[in-house]
Amino acid sequence: MDAEIAKAISSIYEEDEDVVGVVVVDSSGLCLATDGGIPESAAGVIASIAAHGDHLLPANPTQTADVSPVVQIEAESLTITIRKTPLITLGIFKSRHV
């Protein structure tokens, strides 16, 4: 599984040159991988933000459990995009060009 995660992280960097870091969290909130100097301690925060994002969507019985909002945090020099799936939560850190 580590090789699969490493390959996925590598493809994220290849798709967007602004990516400076990645964190991958399992469904229990445990850190599976980090890259780009992102500390492992960020995994719990990323998982928590994704879980709270789920509470922002109104309950809709026609939606599947796979539906989760994408949360984006913008700072002056960095953007963090957080996406939760049934198996993992992904945090992608990008540099901002202002």
Short mmCIF file of N, CA and C in Angstrom, two decimals:
data_model
loop_
_atom_site.label_atom_id
_atom_site.label_comp_id
_atom_site.label_asym_id
_atom_site.label_seq_id
_atom_site.Cartn_x
_atom_site.Cartn_y
_atom_site.Cartn_z
N MET A 1 0.81 -1.20 0.00
CA MET A 1 0.00 0.00 0.00
C MET A 1 0.86 1.27 0.00
N ASP A 2 2.02 1.20 0.65
CA ASP A 2 2.90 2.36 0.67
C ASP A 2 3.33 2.77 -0.73
N ALA A 3 3.58 1.77 -1.58
CA ALA A 3 3.99 2.07 -2.96
C ALA A 3 2.85 2.74 -3.72
N GLU A 4 1.62 2.30 -3.48
CA GLU A 4 0.47 2.91 -4.14
C GLU A 4 0.29 4.36 -3.70
N ILE A 5 0.46 4.60 -2.41
CA ILE A 5 0.32 5.96 -1.89
C ILE A 5 1.42 6.85 -2.46
N ALA A 6 2.64 6.34 -2.48
CA ALA A 6 3.76 7.12 -3.02
C ALA A 6 3.53 7.46 -4.49
N LYS A 7 3.00 6.50 -5.24
CA LYS A 7 2.72 6.74 -6.66
C LYS A 7 1.63 7.80 -6.82
N ALA A 8 0.59 7.73 -5.98
CA ALA A 8 -0.49 8.71 -6.04
C ALA A 8 0.02 10.11 -5.69
N ILE A 9 0.85 10.19 -4.66
CA ILE A 9 1.42 11.49 -4.27
C ILE A 9 2.28 12.05 -5.41
N SER A 10 3.06 11.20 -6.01
CA SER A 10 3.90 11.63 -7.14
C SER A 10 3.05 12.18 -8.28
N SER A 11 1.93 11.53 -8.56
CA SER A 11 1.07 11.99 -9.66
C SER A 11 0.43 13.34 -9.33
N ILE A 12 0.17 13.59 -8.05
CA ILE A 12 -0.38 14.90 -7.65
C ILE A 12 0.62 16.00 -7.97
N TYR A 13 1.89 15.76 -7.66
CA TYR A 13 2.92 16.74 -7.98
C TYR A 13 3.07 16.93 -9.49
N GLU A 14 2.96 15.86 -10.24
CA GLU A 14 3.11 15.94 -11.70
C GLU A 14 1.97 16.73 -12.34
N GLU A 15 0.76 16.64 -11.77
CA GLU A 15 -0.40 17.31 -12.33
C GLU A 15 -0.42 18.81 -12.08
N ASP A 16 0.24 19.26 -11.01
CA ASP A 16 0.17 20.68 -10.65
C ASP A 16 1.50 21.12 -10.06
N GLU A 17 2.17 22.00 -10.76
CA GLU A 17 3.49 22.44 -10.31
C GLU A 17 3.45 23.32 -9.07
N ASP A 18 2.27 23.79 -8.68
CA ASP A 18 2.14 24.62 -7.48
C ASP A 18 2.04 23.81 -6.19
N VAL A 19 1.89 22.48 -6.31
CA VAL A 19 1.78 21.64 -5.12
C VAL A 19 3.12 21.63 -4.38
N VAL A 20 3.04 21.92 -3.07
CA VAL A 20 4.25 21.95 -2.24
C VAL A 20 4.21 20.92 -1.12
N GLY A 21 3.04 20.28 -0.92
CA GLY A 21 2.94 19.28 0.13
C GLY A 21 1.64 18.51 0.05
N VAL A 22 1.68 17.30 0.60
CA VAL A 22 0.51 16.42 0.58
C VAL A 22 0.46 15.66 1.90
N VAL A 23 -0.77 15.45 2.40
CA VAL A 23 -0.97 14.58 3.55
C VAL A 23 -2.11 13.63 3.21
N VAL A 24 -1.93 12.35 3.54
CA VAL A 24 -2.93 11.32 3.31
C VAL A 24 -3.29 10.72 4.67
N VAL A 25 -4.61 10.68 4.96
CA VAL A 25 -5.10 10.24 6.26
C VAL A 25 -6.09 9.10 6.03
N ASP A 26 -6.04 8.07 6.88
CA ASP A 26 -7.00 6.98 6.73
C ASP A 26 -8.34 7.35 7.37
N SER A 27 -9.31 6.46 7.25
CA SER A 27 -10.66 6.76 7.73
C SER A 27 -10.75 6.88 9.25
N SER A 28 -9.70 6.46 9.96
CA SER A 28 -9.65 6.60 11.42
C SER A 28 -8.93 7.86 11.86
N GLY A 29 -8.43 8.63 10.90
CA GLY A 29 -7.71 9.86 11.22
C GLY A 29 -6.22 9.67 11.41
N LEU A 30 -5.72 8.48 11.11
CA LEU A 30 -4.29 8.21 11.26
C LEU A 30 -3.53 8.57 9.99
N CYS A 31 -2.36 9.12 10.16
CA CYS A 31 -1.55 9.55 9.03
C CYS A 31 -1.01 8.34 8.27
N LEU A 32 -1.30 8.29 6.97
CA LEU A 32 -0.74 7.25 6.10
C LEU A 32 0.53 7.73 5.42
N ALA A 33 0.58 9.02 5.08
CA ALA A 33 1.76 9.57 4.41
C ALA A 33 1.72 11.09 4.44
N THR A 34 2.90 11.68 4.47
CA THR A 34 3.03 13.13 4.28
C THR A 34 4.20 13.36 3.35
N ASP A 35 4.19 14.49 2.71
CA ASP A 35 5.29 14.85 1.82
C ASP A 35 5.40 16.37 1.78
N GLY A 36 6.57 16.85 1.44
CA GLY A 36 6.77 18.29 1.30
C GLY A 36 6.96 19.01 2.62
N GLY A 37 7.39 18.28 3.63
CA GLY A 37 7.63 18.92 4.92
C GLY A 37 6.39 19.12 5.76
N ILE A 38 5.27 18.54 5.35
CA ILE A 38 4.04 18.64 6.14
C ILE A 38 4.20 17.70 7.34
N PRO A 39 4.03 18.19 8.56
CA PRO A 39 4.22 17.32 9.73
C PRO A 39 3.08 16.30 9.86
N GLU A 40 3.40 15.14 10.41
CA GLU A 40 2.38 14.11 10.63
C GLU A 40 1.25 14.61 11.51
N SER A 41 1.55 15.55 12.39
CA SER A 41 0.53 16.09 13.28
C SER A 41 -0.58 16.82 12.52
N ALA A 42 -0.32 17.20 11.27
CA ALA A 42 -1.35 17.86 10.45
C ALA A 42 -2.45 16.89 10.05
N ALA A 43 -2.18 15.59 10.08
CA ALA A 43 -3.15 14.59 9.64
C ALA A 43 -4.45 14.67 10.43
N GLY A 44 -4.36 14.76 11.73
CA GLY A 44 -5.55 14.83 12.56
C GLY A 44 -6.37 16.09 12.30
N VAL A 45 -5.68 17.19 12.07
CA VAL A 45 -6.37 18.45 11.78
C VAL A 45 -7.08 18.36 10.43
N ILE A 46 -6.41 17.81 9.44
CA ILE A 46 -7.00 17.64 8.11
C ILE A 46 -8.24 16.76 8.20
N ALA A 47 -8.14 15.64 8.92
CA ALA A 47 -9.28 14.73 9.07
C ALA A 47 -10.44 15.42 9.78
N SER A 48 -10.14 16.20 10.80
CA SER A 48 -11.18 16.90 11.56
C SER A 48 -11.89 17.94 10.69
N ILE A 49 -11.13 18.70 9.92
CA ILE A 49 -11.74 19.70 9.04
C ILE A 49 -12.66 19.03 8.03
N ALA A 50 -12.22 17.91 7.45
CA ALA A 50 -13.05 17.19 6.48
C ALA A 50 -14.33 16.68 7.14
N ALA A 51 -14.22 16.17 8.36
CA ALA A 51 -15.40 15.67 9.06
C ALA A 51 -16.38 16.79 9.37
N HIS A 52 -15.87 17.95 9.77
CA HIS A 52 -16.75 19.08 10.04
C HIS A 52 -17.39 19.59 8.75
N GLY A 53 -16.68 19.50 7.65
CA GLY A 53 -17.25 19.90 6.36
C GLY A 53 -18.47 19.08 6.01
N ASP A 54 -18.48 17.82 6.40
CA ASP A 54 -19.65 16.97 6.15
C ASP A 54 -20.90 17.52 6.81
N HIS A 55 -20.74 18.17 7.95
CA HIS A 55 -21.88 18.71 8.68
C HIS A 55 -22.48 19.95 8.01
N LEU A 56 -21.74 20.53 7.07
CA LEU A 56 -22.24 21.72 6.39
C LEU A 56 -23.25 21.39 5.29
N LEU A 57 -23.19 20.16 4.79
CA LEU A 57 -24.14 19.77 3.75
C LEU A 57 -25.46 19.35 4.39
N PRO A 58 -26.56 19.78 3.81
CA PRO A 58 -27.85 19.34 4.36
C PRO A 58 -28.04 17.84 4.11
N ALA A 59 -28.73 17.18 5.01
CA ALA A 59 -29.00 15.76 4.84
C ALA A 59 -29.87 15.57 3.61
N ASN A 60 -29.49 14.64 2.76
CA ASN A 60 -30.24 14.38 1.54
C ASN A 60 -30.28 12.87 1.34
N PRO A 61 -31.41 12.26 1.50
CA PRO A 61 -31.48 10.79 1.41
C PRO A 61 -31.16 10.24 0.02
N THR A 62 -31.18 11.09 -1.01
CA THR A 62 -30.87 10.60 -2.36
C THR A 62 -29.37 10.58 -2.64
N GLN A 63 -28.57 11.23 -1.78
CA GLN A 63 -27.12 11.24 -1.97
C GLN A 63 -26.50 9.99 -1.37
N THR A 64 -25.43 9.55 -1.99
CA THR A 64 -24.71 8.41 -1.45
C THR A 64 -23.80 8.88 -0.33
N ALA A 65 -23.28 7.94 0.43
CA ALA A 65 -22.38 8.27 1.54
C ALA A 65 -21.04 8.79 1.03
N ASP A 66 -20.79 8.63 -0.27
CA ASP A 66 -19.52 9.07 -0.85
C ASP A 66 -19.45 10.58 -1.05
N VAL A 67 -20.58 11.28 -0.89
CA VAL A 67 -20.61 12.71 -1.15
C VAL A 67 -20.05 13.44 0.06
N SER A 68 -19.02 14.20 -0.18
CA SER A 68 -18.39 14.99 0.87
C SER A 68 -17.90 16.28 0.24
N PRO A 69 -18.03 17.40 0.95
CA PRO A 69 -17.58 18.66 0.36
C PRO A 69 -16.06 18.73 0.24
N VAL A 70 -15.61 19.51 -0.69
CA VAL A 70 -14.19 19.85 -0.78
C VAL A 70 -14.02 21.14 0.01
N VAL A 71 -13.10 21.14 0.96
CA VAL A 71 -12.86 22.31 1.79
C VAL A 71 -11.57 22.95 1.32
N GLN A 72 -11.60 24.26 1.12
CA GLN A 72 -10.40 24.96 0.68
C GLN A 72 -10.10 26.09 1.66
N ILE A 73 -8.88 26.10 2.14
CA ILE A 73 -8.41 27.13 3.06
C ILE A 73 -7.38 27.97 2.31
N GLU A 74 -7.61 29.28 2.29
CA GLU A 74 -6.70 30.16 1.58
C GLU A 74 -5.99 31.09 2.55
N ALA A 75 -4.69 31.14 2.44
CA ALA A 75 -3.86 32.08 3.19
C ALA A 75 -3.13 32.93 2.15
N GLU A 76 -2.34 33.86 2.62
CA GLU A 76 -1.67 34.77 1.69
C GLU A 76 -0.77 34.03 0.71
N SER A 77 -0.03 33.03 1.18
CA SER A 77 0.93 32.38 0.31
C SER A 77 0.65 30.90 0.08
N LEU A 78 -0.48 30.38 0.64
CA LEU A 78 -0.73 28.95 0.58
C LEU A 78 -2.22 28.67 0.49
N THR A 79 -2.56 27.65 -0.26
CA THR A 79 -3.93 27.16 -0.33
C THR A 79 -3.91 25.69 0.06
N ILE A 80 -4.82 25.28 0.93
CA ILE A 80 -4.93 23.88 1.33
C ILE A 80 -6.29 23.38 0.87
N THR A 81 -6.29 22.34 0.05
CA THR A 81 -7.53 21.74 -0.43
C THR A 81 -7.68 20.39 0.26
N ILE A 82 -8.85 20.17 0.87
CA ILE A 82 -9.09 18.96 1.66
C ILE A 82 -10.29 18.23 1.07
N ARG A 83 -10.09 16.96 0.77
CA ARG A 83 -11.16 16.14 0.19
C ARG A 83 -11.24 14.81 0.92
N LYS A 84 -12.43 14.46 1.37
CA LYS A 84 -12.65 13.21 2.07
C LYS A 84 -13.33 12.22 1.13
N THR A 85 -12.83 10.99 1.11
CA THR A 85 -13.46 9.89 0.39
C THR A 85 -13.78 8.81 1.43
N PRO A 86 -14.47 7.75 1.05
CA PRO A 86 -14.77 6.72 2.04
C PRO A 86 -13.54 6.07 2.67
N LEU A 87 -12.43 5.99 1.94
CA LEU A 87 -11.24 5.31 2.46
C LEU A 87 -10.17 6.24 3.01
N ILE A 88 -10.01 7.41 2.39
CA ILE A 88 -8.95 8.33 2.82
C ILE A 88 -9.44 9.76 2.81
N THR A 89 -8.67 10.60 3.47
CA THR A 89 -8.82 12.05 3.37
C THR A 89 -7.49 12.58 2.86
N LEU A 90 -7.58 13.49 1.91
CA LEU A 90 -6.39 14.01 1.25
C LEU A 90 -6.30 15.51 1.47
N GLY A 91 -5.13 15.97 1.87
CA GLY A 91 -4.86 17.40 1.98
C GLY A 91 -3.77 17.77 1.00
N ILE A 92 -4.05 18.71 0.11
CA ILE A 92 -3.07 19.14 -0.88
C ILE A 92 -2.73 20.59 -0.60
N PHE A 93 -1.46 20.85 -0.38
CA PHE A 93 -0.95 22.18 -0.06
C PHE A 93 -0.33 22.78 -1.33
N LYS A 94 -0.81 23.96 -1.72
CA LYS A 94 -0.29 24.60 -2.92
C LYS A 94 0.19 26.01 -2.59
N SER A 95 1.25 26.42 -3.27
CA SER A 95 1.70 27.79 -3.14
C SER A 95 0.78 28.69 -3.96
N ARG A 96 0.55 29.88 -3.45
CA ARG A 96 -0.29 30.85 -4.16
C ARG A 96 0.60 31.90 -4.76
N HIS A 97 0.28 32.26 -5.98
CA HIS A 97 1.00 33.33 -6.67
C HIS A 97 0.11 34.55 -6.69
N VAL A 98 0.41 35.46 -5.77
CA VAL A 98 -0.43 36.65 -5.64
C VAL A 98 0.18 37.81 -6.38
#
